[in-house]
Amino acid sequence: MDTYQAVYSNPFPALEEEWDDYGNGDPYVLRHDGRYYLYVSTKDHRVGIKAWVSDDLVHWRYAGLVADDPVTTGAYAPEVVYWNGYFYLYTSPAGAGHYVFRSDSPTGPFARITDNVGMSIDGSVFIDDDGSWTFTHAGDKGIVGVSMDDPATFGFGRTIEGAYLGHWTEGSMIIKRQGVYYMTLTGNHVFSKGYRVHYAVSTESPLGPYRTPANNPLAISVAPEFSGLGHSSTVLGPDLDSYYLVYHHLIGSSAEGPPVRGLNIDRLVFNGHKMALLGPTNVEQPIPRLPEFADRLDGELAADRWRLTETEQGSQAVSLPQTEAVFTAEYNVQPLRHADDSTRLELLYGYRDDAQYGSVALDLERGVVVVSYTSDGRQEQVAEAALPTDIDWTHLHAIRLERDEALIRLYVDGRLLLEPPVAPALAGTSGGATGGGIGYRYEGGEPRLSYIAFANAAAGSSDYETARPLPGDIEAVHYLKGDGRGYHVAEPAEAAELRAADGTDIRRIADGSYALTMHDKGDWLRYAANVTRTGHYALDLTVGAVDGPAVVEVLVDGERAGRFDIVRDEALADEAMVKVRAGSLQLERGFHDIRIKLVSGRLQWGTAHFRLTEPGPERVEQLLEQSDADDVHGVWSREDGRYVGAADGDVKLFGGHPGWTDYRVESTVQVGADASGEAGILLRVSHESDYPHQVREAMQGYYLSVGGGKLQLYKLNYDATLLEAVRLDIPQDEPVRLAVEVEGGTLRAYWADRLEPVLTYRDPHAFMQGRVGIRAVDATSLSIGDLSVTSLPTH
């Protein structure tokens, strides 16, 4: 297993000069010219906006007050974007409308350029590839989107379809990656333990419509020492390829009342349209990777890093370090010193010698950019695109060139300009299969050159080498690079839709992500893992087609940790992908490699889920008698040893361990003649939160309720989805047995003295473990007994 010499841990320690007794709420990070700039909310009744700067996202130094206009008193959620030489800052002071500020430096001073433009809190700006601007802000019916005419002119807003968390929704931000819009958004109340980050995806426009992927919430934790995670921003990592989520957690309440919050940063990874957070973590993780090569060109070039050639017409410089075949290079340049400048600038990549190199030529007279490759002295054009007319080339701009195994992508200030396939004629060249140096060539003038870098990753390939924190998930397609290092296949697949050169059989599935099929005995895939806690882990796989049945071995650092039969429930044959319990294994804390090896059969799978488990009790009676005050959500009363909820309330009571997996729960329900509302049993519950201003179903798990003559099964994920319901014969004024078994993805409910279940539901995407509890919703003449729990055998 690769070793990681440098690590960091969330939450970050207090930053230099941070707001006392307030911390770093609503963090926003801007990446510009190879550096990072952090802005946070201003403490109530204080003036000014503070900023910090970093080269690596981990080590931050104070940059001072970047704005001190009296309007910035209590400035909420400042965000900054760069456009044509200026930095535009948006903030909502004390939540009373928005103001726009401008500066020629990310560290200010920012001057106000608008009066109050109104709108709710948490304004965020997104600039699309076509140069259109979109402003989003918080709303009680979801995130609101507003088209913009320029950085300080706003149109009319409308609620964005699919960007709503069932209650007050805030903290939005949009990024675009490979043609897909990803919005992060937060709900519901900053003081709630269940304050959390979700994400939504659109393939149409920044204004939606959006859909909510199944792997939500993106970031949630209700642990006493690490909860209230929210209001995030997303930023490109130092390696030019990765992305990171920057968010706060709730520390508590300040002496003056506002929340005190801490700073956190975790890695994001992508699998097709699916975005996942490697976290949230509050344990040691590897620091973000730096690029393989980086320099600043505003001084003398070092002879051991650059090959410099001066001519009468201009200059050429090429890095001595060379990229691999797959790479991302970034050039921060100001091509023209003034409007009448006639400098001709080429950015170089894949440079081997004067007869073999690639170039990105900015033809500002024609208004086009040309990507070409020269081989054996003959130049061939790869692609040409019109340059955006709204770009002022007398200012600094970030030009990023990505070259993956299939495509070349060129961006200016994050806007995609062209995306041609790698030309077949360039196979075996830097445009095809090898790398080279990067640099520049100019004639007719002298452009301003700044940060330049390359990394040997592109289009998310750095995700493959990133250690997954466990407990957590591993995507099948994120195996390590290299035949014999990250994977082995006996018979290479043809026409794979991702990582085609590896010969692994990868296909896109219905949700827009990719799944991988293992065909032959002995095929294996290897992953980097960071096991954060020693313990007994359940292994669940989300699987598609299974032939055999399939049998897999899991090896940890080369030693067999388990051998598992992978069997799908035949009753779910119509489901494309199903989560199944493979078995369990022991994992020790630390960095490890995990290898999944096919022993027999054929297996298509998408995600491996590793979760810490706790052996359940053989049988425990009166479980809720062991609950403590934090397990009581709402006000319960007791009558004759039974639990009675409130007629106008939603109350819950929890017990057991979050690591319990398969079990049977028994209770009794008593329904009076004039009963109303509902009461029932909570199953496999996690991430439960209790706060007045949040969604009612503030937990994940299942709820089996009795009320209105029906038995109803709901799936809860900070919302409620009715899975199934059946009619019941309910005797009045006498306790009736209610029992439920959860085993793998199957839930079976039993009523009264019936030996067969009255309700059976098979959840293809089940919550596989969690606590138990009881719940009553607006219940009158309706009571429920304590719980007894019996463990069921597991794999």
PDB file of C-alpha atoms in Angstrom, residues 140-398:
ATOM      1  CA  ASP A 140     -38.341  28.499   1.887  1.00  0.00           C
ATOM      2  CA  LYS A 141     -39.620  26.531  -1.142  1.00  0.00           C
ATOM      3  CA  GLY A 142     -36.198  25.729  -2.527  1.00  0.00           C
ATOM      4  CA  ILE A 143     -33.227  27.415  -4.150  1.00  0.00           C
ATOM      5  CA  VAL A 144     -34.116  30.398  -6.334  1.00  0.00           C
ATOM      6  CA  GLY A 145     -32.316  31.057  -9.631  1.00  0.00           C
ATOM      7  CA  VAL A 146     -31.830  34.488 -11.175  1.00  0.00           C
ATOM      8  CA  SER A 147     -30.390  35.220 -14.614  1.00  0.00           C
ATOM      9  CA  MET A 148     -27.840  38.052 -14.686  1.00  0.00           C
ATOM     10  CA  ASP A 149     -27.052  40.545 -17.426  1.00  0.00           C
ATOM     11  CA  ASP A 150     -23.620  41.366 -16.009  1.00  0.00           C
ATOM     12  CA  PRO A 151     -21.833  40.997 -12.645  1.00  0.00           C
ATOM     13  CA  ALA A 152     -24.072  43.572 -10.977  1.00  0.00           C
ATOM     14  CA  THR A 153     -27.383  43.396 -12.850  1.00  0.00           C
ATOM     15  CA  PHE A 154     -30.004  40.850 -11.871  1.00  0.00           C
ATOM     16  CA  GLY A 155     -33.175  39.656 -13.552  1.00  0.00           C
ATOM     17  CA  PHE A 156     -36.215  38.064 -11.951  1.00  0.00           C
ATOM     18  CA  GLY A 157     -35.925  34.923  -9.876  1.00  0.00           C
ATOM     19  CA  ARG A 158     -37.813  31.649  -9.942  1.00  0.00           C
ATOM     20  CA  THR A 159     -37.650  28.579  -7.759  1.00  0.00           C
ATOM     21  CA  ILE A 160     -35.474  25.907  -9.369  1.00  0.00           C
ATOM     22  CA  GLU A 161     -37.187  22.563  -9.896  1.00  0.00           C
ATOM     23  CA  GLY A 162     -35.496  19.782  -7.940  1.00  0.00           C
ATOM     24  CA  ALA A 163     -33.505  22.074  -5.626  1.00  0.00           C
ATOM     25  CA  TYR A 164     -35.584  21.759  -2.454  1.00  0.00           C
ATOM     26  CA  LEU A 165     -34.927  19.925   0.821  1.00  0.00           C
ATOM     27  CA  GLY A 166     -38.482  19.918   2.160  1.00  0.00           C
ATOM     28  CA  HIS A 167     -38.038  23.018   4.300  1.00  0.00           C
ATOM     29  CA  TRP A 168     -35.882  26.126   4.275  1.00  0.00           C
ATOM     30  CA  THR A 169     -33.069  25.450   1.760  1.00  0.00           C
ATOM     31  CA  GLU A 170     -29.854  27.484   1.563  1.00  0.00           C
ATOM     32  CA  GLY A 171     -26.117  27.470   0.840  1.00  0.00           C
ATOM     33  CA  SER A 172     -26.301  26.650  -2.887  1.00  0.00           C
ATOM     34  CA  MET A 173     -23.394  26.496  -5.312  1.00  0.00           C
ATOM     35  CA  ILE A 174     -23.143  25.194  -8.897  1.00  0.00           C
ATOM     36  CA  ILE A 175     -20.197  23.680 -10.723  1.00  0.00           C
ATOM     37  CA  LYS A 176     -20.139  22.205 -14.212  1.00  0.00           C
ATOM     38  CA  ARG A 177     -18.116  19.115 -14.989  1.00  0.00           C
ATOM     39  CA  GLN A 178     -18.098  17.236 -18.300  1.00  0.00           C
ATOM     40  CA  GLY A 179     -21.366  18.814 -19.377  1.00  0.00           C
ATOM     41  CA  VAL A 180     -23.242  18.122 -16.130  1.00  0.00           C
ATOM     42  CA  TYR A 181     -24.376  20.770 -13.625  1.00  0.00           C
ATOM     43  CA  TYR A 182     -23.881  19.830  -9.970  1.00  0.00           C
ATOM     44  CA  MET A 183     -25.620  21.926  -7.340  1.00  0.00           C
ATOM     45  CA  THR A 184     -24.793  21.546  -3.673  1.00  0.00           C
ATOM     46  CA  LEU A 185     -27.418  22.831  -1.242  1.00  0.00           C
ATOM     47  CA  THR A 186     -28.013  22.733   2.501  1.00  0.00           C
ATOM     48  CA  GLY A 187     -31.028  22.242   4.792  1.00  0.00           C
ATOM     49  CA  ASN A 188     -32.544  22.969   7.165  1.00  0.00           C
ATOM     50  CA  HIS A 189     -31.484  25.036  10.198  1.00  0.00           C
ATOM     51  CA  VAL A 190     -27.958  25.970  11.183  1.00  0.00           C
ATOM     52  CA  PHE A 191     -28.523  24.887  14.816  1.00  0.00           C
ATOM     53  CA  SER A 192     -29.890  21.473  13.830  1.00  0.00           C
ATOM     54  CA  LYS A 193     -27.609  18.454  14.229  1.00  0.00           C
ATOM     55  CA  GLY A 194     -29.164  17.282  10.975  1.00  0.00           C
ATOM     56  CA  TYR A 195     -28.082  20.367   9.036  1.00  0.00           C
ATOM     57  CA  ARG A 196     -26.652  18.652   5.990  1.00  0.00           C
ATOM     58  CA  VAL A 197     -25.391  18.983   2.423  1.00  0.00           C
ATOM     59  CA  HIS A 198     -27.202  17.409  -0.529  1.00  0.00           C
ATOM     60  CA  TYR A 199     -26.421  17.572  -4.199  1.00  0.00           C
ATOM     61  CA  ALA A 200     -28.594  17.623  -7.289  1.00  0.00           C
ATOM     62  CA  VAL A 201     -27.767  17.060 -10.963  1.00  0.00           C
ATOM     63  CA  SER A 202     -28.979  18.670 -14.175  1.00  0.00           C
ATOM     64  CA  THR A 203     -27.985  17.890 -17.746  1.00  0.00           C
ATOM     65  CA  GLU A 204     -29.972  20.819 -19.156  1.00  0.00           C
ATOM     66  CA  SER A 205     -29.042  24.150 -17.575  1.00  0.00           C
ATOM     67  CA  PRO A 206     -27.918  25.783 -14.323  1.00  0.00           C
ATOM     68  CA  LEU A 207     -31.578  26.687 -13.763  1.00  0.00           C
ATOM     69  CA  GLY A 208     -32.568  23.026 -13.939  1.00  0.00           C
ATOM     70  CA  PRO A 209     -34.591  20.988 -13.747  1.00  0.00           C
ATOM     71  CA  TYR A 210     -32.472  19.000 -11.290  1.00  0.00           C
ATOM     72  CA  ARG A 211     -32.821  15.454 -10.023  1.00  0.00           C
ATOM     73  CA  THR A 212     -31.638  14.195  -6.644  1.00  0.00           C
ATOM     74  CA  PRO A 213     -29.332  11.136  -6.872  1.00  0.00           C
ATOM     75  CA  ALA A 214     -29.846   8.238  -4.488  1.00  0.00           C
ATOM     76  CA  ASN A 215     -26.564   8.718  -2.606  1.00  0.00           C
ATOM     77  CA  ASN A 216     -27.862  11.721  -0.659  1.00  0.00           C
ATOM     78  CA  PRO A 217     -27.250  13.364   1.750  1.00  0.00           C
ATOM     79  CA  LEU A 218     -23.757  14.115   0.528  1.00  0.00           C
ATOM     80  CA  ALA A 219     -22.504  15.204   3.983  1.00  0.00           C
ATOM     81  CA  ILE A 220     -24.235  14.456   7.270  1.00  0.00           C
ATOM     82  CA  SER A 221     -23.132  13.635  10.807  1.00  0.00           C
ATOM     83  CA  VAL A 222     -25.065  13.910  14.068  1.00  0.00           C
ATOM     84  CA  ALA A 223     -22.221  12.822  16.355  1.00  0.00           C
ATOM     85  CA  PRO A 224     -22.055  15.109  19.413  1.00  0.00           C
ATOM     86  CA  GLU A 225     -18.549  16.289  18.557  1.00  0.00           C
ATOM     87  CA  PHE A 226     -19.135  16.614  14.807  1.00  0.00           C
ATOM     88  CA  SER A 227     -22.601  17.633  13.642  1.00  0.00           C
ATOM     89  CA  GLY A 228     -24.479  20.396  11.860  1.00  0.00           C
ATOM     90  CA  LEU A 229     -22.495  20.022   8.623  1.00  0.00           C
ATOM     91  CA  GLY A 230     -23.441  22.456   5.929  1.00  0.00           C
ATOM     92  CA  HIS A 231     -23.182  25.500   3.712  1.00  0.00           C
ATOM     93  CA  SER A 232     -20.497  24.159   1.418  1.00  0.00           C
ATOM     94  CA  SER A 233     -18.488  25.370  -1.519  1.00  0.00           C
ATOM     95  CA  THR A 234     -16.732  23.247  -4.143  1.00  0.00           C
ATOM     96  CA  VAL A 235     -13.261  23.980  -5.462  1.00  0.00           C
ATOM     97  CA  LEU A 236     -10.740  22.427  -7.846  1.00  0.00           C
ATOM     98  CA  GLY A 237      -7.866  20.754  -5.999  1.00  0.00           C
ATOM     99  CA  PRO A 238      -4.159  21.625  -6.206  1.00  0.00           C
ATOM    100  CA  ASP A 239      -3.555  18.705  -8.591  1.00  0.00           C
ATOM    101  CA  LEU A 240      -5.742  20.448 -11.227  1.00  0.00           C
ATOM    102  CA  ASP A 241      -8.033  17.403 -11.443  1.00  0.00           C
ATOM    103  CA  SER A 242      -9.626  16.653  -8.075  1.00  0.00           C
ATOM    104  CA  TYR A 243     -12.454  18.530  -6.353  1.00  0.00           C
ATOM    105  CA  TYR A 244     -12.940  19.318  -2.674  1.00  0.00           C
ATOM    106  CA  LEU A 245     -15.974  20.183  -0.593  1.00  0.00           C
ATOM    107  CA  VAL A 246     -15.416  22.984   1.927  1.00  0.00           C
ATOM    108  CA  TYR A 247     -18.059  23.142   4.682  1.00  0.00           C
ATOM    109  CA  HIS A 248     -18.604  24.086   8.302  1.00  0.00           C
ATOM    110  CA  HIS A 249     -19.709  22.108  11.338  1.00  0.00           C
ATOM    111  CA  LEU A 250     -21.549  23.416  14.366  1.00  0.00           C
ATOM    112  CA  ILE A 251     -19.457  23.893  17.500  1.00  0.00           C
ATOM    113  CA  GLY A 252     -22.185  25.542  19.552  1.00  0.00           C
ATOM    114  CA  SER A 253     -23.744  28.883  20.357  1.00  0.00           C
ATOM    115  CA  SER A 254     -21.687  31.994  20.992  1.00  0.00           C
ATOM    116  CA  ALA A 255     -22.131  34.120  24.099  1.00  0.00           C
ATOM    117  CA  GLU A 256     -24.081  36.593  21.939  1.00  0.00           C
ATOM    118  CA  GLY A 257     -26.306  33.905  20.462  1.00  0.00           C
ATOM    119  CA  PRO A 258     -25.115  33.287  16.862  1.00  0.00           C
ATOM    120  CA  PRO A 259     -23.648  29.887  15.956  1.00  0.00           C
ATOM    121  CA  VAL A 260     -19.953  29.081  16.361  1.00  0.00           C
ATOM    122  CA  ARG A 261     -18.689  26.985  13.466  1.00  0.00           C
ATOM    123  CA  GLY A 262     -15.502  25.251  12.364  1.00  0.00           C
ATOM    124  CA  LEU A 263     -13.851  24.693   8.981  1.00  0.00           C
ATOM    125  CA  ASN A 264     -13.712  21.302   7.205  1.00  0.00           C
ATOM    126  CA  ILE A 265     -12.478  20.112   3.819  1.00  0.00           C
ATOM    127  CA  ASP A 266     -13.058  16.667   2.268  1.00  0.00           C
ATOM    128  CA  ARG A 267     -12.389  15.103  -1.113  1.00  0.00           C
ATOM    129  CA  LEU A 268     -15.112  14.650  -3.715  1.00  0.00           C
ATOM    130  CA  VAL A 269     -15.001  11.887  -6.315  1.00  0.00           C
ATOM    131  CA  PHE A 270     -17.057  11.283  -9.459  1.00  0.00           C
ATOM    132  CA  ASN A 271     -18.419   8.204 -11.163  1.00  0.00           C
ATOM    133  CA  GLY A 272     -20.190   9.418 -14.282  1.00  0.00           C
ATOM    134  CA  HIS A 273     -23.011  11.690 -13.104  1.00  0.00           C
ATOM    135  CA  LYS A 274     -22.651  10.439  -9.536  1.00  0.00           C
ATOM    136  CA  MET A 275     -20.765  12.651  -7.102  1.00  0.00           C
ATOM    137  CA  ALA A 276     -19.671  11.265  -3.736  1.00  0.00           C
ATOM    138  CA  LEU A 277     -17.904  12.703  -0.717  1.00  0.00           C
ATOM    139  CA  LEU A 278     -15.039  10.772   0.827  1.00  0.00           C
ATOM    140  CA  GLY A 279     -16.388  11.588   4.242  1.00  0.00           C
ATOM    141  CA  PRO A 280     -17.453  13.552   6.086  1.00  0.00           C
ATOM    142  CA  THR A 281     -14.298  12.888   8.080  1.00  0.00           C
ATOM    143  CA  ASN A 282     -12.926  14.098  11.378  1.00  0.00           C
ATOM    144  CA  VAL A 283      -9.922  11.776  11.371  1.00  0.00           C
ATOM    145  CA  GLU A 284      -6.571  11.926   9.590  1.00  0.00           C
ATOM    146  CA  GLN A 285      -6.689  11.943   5.787  1.00  0.00           C
ATOM    147  CA  PRO A 286      -3.945  12.424   3.155  1.00  0.00           C
ATOM    148  CA  ILE A 287      -3.424  16.078   2.317  1.00  0.00           C
ATOM    149  CA  PRO A 288      -4.517  17.132  -1.179  1.00  0.00           C
ATOM    150  CA  ARG A 289      -2.043  16.093  -3.839  1.00  0.00           C
ATOM    151  CA  LEU A 290       0.028  18.828  -5.437  1.00  0.00           C
ATOM    152  CA  PRO A 291       0.745  18.920  -9.167  1.00  0.00           C
ATOM    153  CA  GLU A 292       3.777  17.003 -10.427  1.00  0.00           C
ATOM    154  CA  PHE A 293       5.236  20.285 -11.647  1.00  0.00           C
ATOM    155  CA  ALA A 294       4.457  23.925 -10.819  1.00  0.00           C
ATOM    156  CA  ASP A 295       6.244  27.231 -11.114  1.00  0.00           C
ATOM    157  CA  ARG A 296       5.632  30.965 -11.238  1.00  0.00           C
ATOM    158  CA  LEU A 297       6.935  32.798 -14.255  1.00  0.00           C
ATOM    159  CA  ASP A 298       7.049  36.302 -12.833  1.00  0.00           C
ATOM    160  CA  GLY A 299      10.762  35.979 -12.063  1.00  0.00           C
ATOM    161  CA  GLU A 300      13.930  34.409 -13.449  1.00  0.00           C
ATOM    162  CA  LEU A 301      13.503  30.870 -14.750  1.00  0.00           C
ATOM    163  CA  ALA A 302      15.556  28.173 -13.015  1.00  0.00           C
ATOM    164  CA  ALA A 303      17.968  26.382 -15.359  1.00  0.00           C
ATOM    165  CA  ASP A 304      17.265  23.020 -13.733  1.00  0.00           C
ATOM    166  CA  ARG A 305      13.535  23.338 -14.476  1.00  0.00           C
ATOM    167  CA  TRP A 306      13.358  25.132 -17.827  1.00  0.00           C
ATOM    168  CA  ARG A 307      14.883  25.094 -21.308  1.00  0.00           C
ATOM    169  CA  LEU A 308      14.852  28.740 -22.403  1.00  0.00           C
ATOM    170  CA  THR A 309      15.380  29.841 -26.022  1.00  0.00           C
ATOM    171  CA  GLU A 310      15.597  33.527 -26.922  1.00  0.00           C
ATOM    172  CA  THR A 311      15.190  34.805 -30.489  1.00  0.00           C
ATOM    173  CA  GLU A 312      15.000  38.228 -32.096  1.00  0.00           C
ATOM    174  CA  GLN A 313      11.262  37.806 -32.453  1.00  0.00           C
ATOM    175  CA  GLY A 314      10.533  36.552 -28.956  1.00  0.00           C
ATOM    176  CA  SER A 315      11.097  33.745 -26.502  1.00  0.00           C
ATOM    177  CA  GLN A 316      10.338  30.083 -25.867  1.00  0.00           C
ATOM    178  CA  ALA A 317      10.500  28.200 -22.574  1.00  0.00           C
ATOM    179  CA  VAL A 318       9.762  24.500 -22.055  1.00  0.00           C
ATOM    180  CA  SER A 319       9.710  22.635 -18.757  1.00  0.00           C
ATOM    181  CA  LEU A 320      12.333  19.934 -18.304  1.00  0.00           C
ATOM    182  CA  PRO A 321       9.897  17.742 -16.325  1.00  0.00           C
ATOM    183  CA  GLN A 322       7.510  16.020 -18.706  1.00  0.00           C
ATOM    184  CA  THR A 323       3.898  14.968 -18.481  1.00  0.00           C
ATOM    185  CA  GLU A 324       2.641  11.453 -18.943  1.00  0.00           C
ATOM    186  CA  ALA A 325       0.204  10.631 -21.743  1.00  0.00           C
ATOM    187  CA  VAL A 326      -2.808  11.591 -19.600  1.00  0.00           C
ATOM    188  CA  PHE A 327      -2.357  15.005 -18.046  1.00  0.00           C
ATOM    189  CA  THR A 328      -3.818  18.371 -17.175  1.00  0.00           C
ATOM    190  CA  ALA A 329      -1.806  21.532 -17.726  1.00  0.00           C
ATOM    191  CA  GLU A 330      -2.692  25.038 -16.554  1.00  0.00           C
ATOM    192  CA  TYR A 331      -1.286  28.298 -17.902  1.00  0.00           C
ATOM    193  CA  ASN A 332      -2.136  31.616 -16.247  1.00  0.00           C
ATOM    194  CA  VAL A 333      -1.415  34.291 -18.819  1.00  0.00           C
ATOM    195  CA  GLN A 334      -2.190  37.841 -19.838  1.00  0.00           C
ATOM    196  CA  PRO A 335      -1.613  37.664 -23.606  1.00  0.00           C
ATOM    197  CA  LEU A 336      -1.792  41.412 -24.277  1.00  0.00           C
ATOM    198  CA  ARG A 337      -0.235  44.204 -22.254  1.00  0.00           C
ATOM    199  CA  HIS A 338      -2.611  46.786 -23.787  1.00  0.00           C
ATOM    200  CA  ALA A 339      -5.377  46.984 -26.349  1.00  0.00           C
ATOM    201  CA  ASP A 340      -2.998  47.776 -29.252  1.00  0.00           C
ATOM    202  CA  ASP A 341      -0.607  44.957 -28.394  1.00  0.00           C
ATOM    203  CA  SER A 342       0.128  42.485 -31.218  1.00  0.00           C
ATOM    204  CA  THR A 343       1.754  39.692 -29.217  1.00  0.00           C
ATOM    205  CA  ARG A 344       1.351  36.223 -30.686  1.00  0.00           C
ATOM    206  CA  LEU A 345       1.222  33.566 -27.979  1.00  0.00           C
ATOM    207  CA  GLU A 346       1.361  29.792 -28.126  1.00  0.00           C
ATOM    208  CA  LEU A 347       1.067  27.534 -25.117  1.00  0.00           C
ATOM    209  CA  LEU A 348       3.094  24.353 -25.514  1.00  0.00           C
ATOM    210  CA  TYR A 349       2.360  20.807 -24.368  1.00  0.00           C
ATOM    211  CA  GLY A 350       3.811  17.365 -25.116  1.00  0.00           C
ATOM    212  CA  TYR A 351       7.079  19.002 -26.100  1.00  0.00           C
ATOM    213  CA  ARG A 352       9.801  16.476 -27.024  1.00  0.00           C
ATOM    214  CA  ASP A 353      11.841  18.633 -29.381  1.00  0.00           C
ATOM    215  CA  ASP A 354      11.317  21.282 -32.067  1.00  0.00           C
ATOM    216  CA  ALA A 355       9.918  18.656 -34.430  1.00  0.00           C
ATOM    217  CA  GLN A 356       7.480  17.041 -31.995  1.00  0.00           C
ATOM    218  CA  TYR A 357       5.210  19.087 -29.744  1.00  0.00           C
ATOM    219  CA  GLY A 358       1.666  20.287 -29.238  1.00  0.00           C
ATOM    220  CA  SER A 359       0.508  23.878 -29.126  1.00  0.00           C
ATOM    221  CA  VAL A 360      -2.485  26.002 -28.194  1.00  0.00           C
ATOM    222  CA  ALA A 361      -2.284  29.132 -30.332  1.00  0.00           C
ATOM    223  CA  LEU A 362      -4.326  32.194 -29.372  1.00  0.00           C
ATOM    224  CA  ASP A 363      -5.036  33.956 -32.650  1.00  0.00           C
ATOM    225  CA  LEU A 364      -6.530  37.134 -31.229  1.00  0.00           C
ATOM    226  CA  GLU A 365      -6.720  38.898 -34.587  1.00  0.00           C
ATOM    227  CA  ARG A 366      -8.990  36.174 -36.005  1.00  0.00           C
ATOM    228  CA  GLY A 367     -10.653  35.569 -32.642  1.00  0.00           C
ATOM    229  CA  VAL A 368      -9.938  31.845 -32.590  1.00  0.00           C
ATOM    230  CA  VAL A 369      -7.921  29.343 -30.611  1.00  0.00           C
ATOM    231  CA  VAL A 370      -6.187  26.539 -32.499  1.00  0.00           C
ATOM    232  CA  VAL A 371      -4.986  23.296 -30.904  1.00  0.00           C
ATOM    233  CA  SER A 372      -2.442  21.480 -33.048  1.00  0.00           C
ATOM    234  CA  TYR A 373       0.313  18.918 -32.922  1.00  0.00           C
ATOM    235  CA  THR A 374       3.598  18.884 -34.784  1.00  0.00           C
ATOM    236  CA  SER A 375       5.148  15.482 -35.530  1.00  0.00           C
ATOM    237  CA  ASP A 376       8.305  14.988 -37.577  1.00  0.00           C
ATOM    238  CA  GLY A 377       8.163  18.671 -38.324  1.00  0.00           C
ATOM    239  CA  ARG A 378       4.665  18.506 -39.846  1.00  0.00           C
ATOM    240  CA  GLN A 379       1.896  20.379 -38.061  1.00  0.00           C
ATOM    241  CA  GLU A 380      -1.620  18.945 -37.912  1.00  0.00           C
ATOM    242  CA  GLN A 381      -4.587  20.837 -36.507  1.00  0.00           C
ATOM    243  CA  VAL A 382      -6.451  19.001 -33.763  1.00  0.00           C
ATOM    244  CA  ALA A 383      -9.282  21.502 -33.277  1.00  0.00           C
ATOM    245  CA  GLU A 384     -10.253  25.142 -33.675  1.00  0.00           C
ATOM    246  CA  ALA A 385     -12.841  27.179 -31.780  1.00  0.00           C
ATOM    247  CA  ALA A 386     -13.979  30.778 -31.661  1.00  0.00           C
ATOM    248  CA  LEU A 387     -12.742  32.702 -28.668  1.00  0.00           C
ATOM    249  CA  PRO A 388     -15.497  34.191 -26.492  1.00  0.00           C
ATOM    250  CA  THR A 389     -16.039  37.808 -27.424  1.00  0.00           C
ATOM    251  CA  ASP A 390     -16.622  38.820 -23.805  1.00  0.00           C
ATOM    252  CA  ILE A 391     -13.064  37.983 -22.721  1.00  0.00           C
ATOM    253  CA  ASP A 392     -10.671  40.907 -22.315  1.00  0.00           C
ATOM    254  CA  TRP A 393      -7.220  39.522 -23.120  1.00  0.00           C
ATOM    255  CA  THR A 394      -5.441  42.479 -21.501  1.00  0.00           C
ATOM    256  CA  HIS A 395      -6.118  40.760 -18.163  1.00  0.00           C
ATOM    257  CA  LEU A 396      -4.912  37.531 -16.610  1.00  0.00           C
ATOM    258  CA  HIS A 397      -6.772  34.339 -17.550  1.00  0.00           C
ATOM    259  CA  ALA A 398      -6.421  30.675 -16.585  1.00  0.00           C
TER     260      ALA A 398
END
